[in-house]
Structures are given as C-alpha cells and as structure tokens.
C-alpha cells in the first residue's frame, strides 16, 4: 500500500492491473488470459480445452484442429469396424442357416 501511495497510483487501478496480469506460479511466467496451467503436463497451454488421456497431451490452440481430425478418423474407423463385423456376422448366419436347411433336406 505504501508503494502505491508513493507512486500516486490508486488502489483500484492496481486491482484491475492484477486481474489483467495472469502469472503462473508453477511455471513462473506471465501468460495471456487465455492460458491455463495443465496439472497433468505441468505446463501452461494457450486456449486450453482439456488433457486428452488417449494421446497423453493437452488440447489447446496449437493442436485443436489435429485433435478434431483424430476424433473424426476414429469415428470413421469405428463405423467401418461395425460394418465389417455385422457383415461377417450376417454372412456366417446365412452360411449356418443354409447348412442347416441342407441337412434337413438330406435326412
């Protein structure tokens, strides 16, 4: 408070300035308002979205587009796997039912 009184800066301005300055105590750096510290990675990430457990990385400004591509390709692969699985199941059911019908006719 004494420093504020000596320089002539009012306390309101100092409070606003403190809110605008975003200082990370763990990284010991000044960071933009859009930065958040990730506890899992122990780094500050700009426009932090979340920490991805599948990739082991933080999703933020630099890699959000790549993460969306990753998620889209995973979704496409999931649908492709379901299609192949159901197709194989359907083919095996047809084979099983045609073998059972042949056995009935031969008896």
Coordinates of C-alpha atoms in Angstrom, one line a residue:
X1 CA 0.0 0.0 0.0
X2 CA 2.9 2.4 0.8
X3 CA 4.4 1.8 -2.7
X4 CA 1.0 2.6 -4.2
X5 CA 0.8 5.8 -2.2
X6 CA 4.3 6.9 -3.1
X7 CA 3.8 6.5 -6.8
X8 CA 0.4 8.1 -6.8
X9 CA -1.3 5.0 -8.4
X10 CA -4.7 4.4 -6.9
X11 CA -5.6 1.0 -5.4
X12 CA -8.5 0.5 -7.9
X13 CA -6.1 0.6 -10.8
X14 CA -3.7 -1.8 -9.1
X15 CA -6.6 -4.2 -8.5
X16 CA -7.6 -4.0 -12.2
X17 CA -4.0 -4.5 -13.3
X18 CA -3.6 -7.5 -11.0
X19 CA -6.7 -9.1 -12.7
X20 CA -5.3 -8.4 -16.2
X21 CA -1.9 -9.8 -15.4
X22 CA -2.1 -13.6 -15.5
X23 CA 1.0 -15.0 -13.7
X24 CA 1.6 -18.8 -13.4
X25 CA 3.1 -19.6 -10.0
X26 CA 4.2 -23.0 -11.1
X27 CA 5.8 -22.1 -14.4
X28 CA 6.9 -18.6 -13.1
X29 CA 5.9 -16.8 -16.3
X30 CA 3.5 -14.1 -17.4
X31 CA 0.9 -15.6 -19.6
X32 CA -2.1 -14.3 -21.7
X33 CA -5.6 -14.5 -20.2
X34 CA -6.5 -17.4 -22.4
X35 CA -3.7 -19.6 -20.9
X36 CA -4.4 -22.3 -18.3
X37 CA -2.0 -24.4 -16.4
X38 CA -2.4 -28.2 -17.0
X39 CA -1.8 -30.2 -13.9
X40 CA -1.1 -33.4 -15.8
X41 CA 1.5 -32.0 -18.1
X42 CA 2.7 -29.3 -15.7
X43 CA 2.9 -26.6 -18.5
X44 CA 0.8 -23.6 -19.4
X45 CA -1.4 -24.1 -22.5
X46 CA -2.9 -21.3 -24.5
X47 CA -6.7 -21.7 -25.1
X48 CA -6.6 -24.9 -23.0
X49 CA -9.5 -27.2 -23.8
X50 CA -8.7 -30.4 -21.9
X51 CA -6.0 -33.0 -21.3
X52 CA -6.6 -36.0 -23.6
X53 CA -5.9 -39.4 -21.9
X54 CA -5.7 -41.2 -25.2
X55 CA -3.0 -39.1 -26.7
X56 CA -1.4 -38.0 -23.4
X57 CA -1.3 -34.4 -24.5
X58 CA -3.1 -31.2 -23.8
X59 CA -5.6 -30.0 -26.4
X60 CA -5.3 -26.2 -26.9
X61 CA -4.7 -23.6 -29.5
X62 CA -1.9 -25.3 -31.5
X63 CA -3.4 -28.8 -31.8
X64 CA -7.2 -28.5 -31.6
X65 CA -7.6 -28.9 -35.4
X66 CA -5.4 -32.0 -35.3
X67 CA -7.4 -33.4 -32.4
X68 CA -10.7 -32.9 -34.3
X69 CA -9.2 -34.8 -37.3
X70 CA -8.1 -37.6 -34.9
X71 CA -11.6 -37.8 -33.4
X72 CA -13.2 -37.8 -36.9
X73 CA -10.9 -40.6 -38.2
X74 CA -11.6 -42.6 -35.0
X75 CA -15.3 -42.2 -35.6
X76 CA -14.9 -43.3 -39.3
X77 CA -12.8 -46.3 -38.2
X78 CA -15.4 -47.3 -35.6
X79 CA -18.3 -47.2 -38.2
X80 CA -16.1 -49.2 -40.7
X81 CA -15.3 -51.8 -38.0
X82 CA -19.0 -52.1 -37.1
X83 CA -19.9 -52.6 -40.8
X84 CA -17.3 -55.3 -41.3
X85 CA -18.3 -57.0 -38.1
X86 CA -22.0 -57.0 -38.9
X87 CA -21.3 -58.1 -42.4
X88 CA -19.3 -61.1 -41.2
X89 CA -21.9 -62.0 -38.7
X90 CA -24.6 -61.8 -41.4
X91 CA -22.6 -64.0 -43.7
X92 CA -21.9 -66.6 -41.1
X93 CA -25.6 -66.6 -40.2
X94 CA -26.5 -67.2 -43.8
X95 CA -24.0 -70.0 -44.1
X96 CA -25.2 -71.6 -40.9
X97 CA -28.9 -71.4 -42.0
X98 CA -28.1 -72.8 -45.5
X99 CA -26.1 -75.7 -44.0
X100 CA -29.0 -76.4 -41.6
X101 CA -31.5 -76.4 -44.4
X102 CA -29.4 -78.8 -46.5
X103 CA -29.1 -81.1 -43.5
X104 CA -32.9 -81.2 -43.1
X105 CA -33.4 -82.0 -46.8
X106 CA -30.9 -84.8 -46.9
X107 CA -32.4 -86.7 -44.0

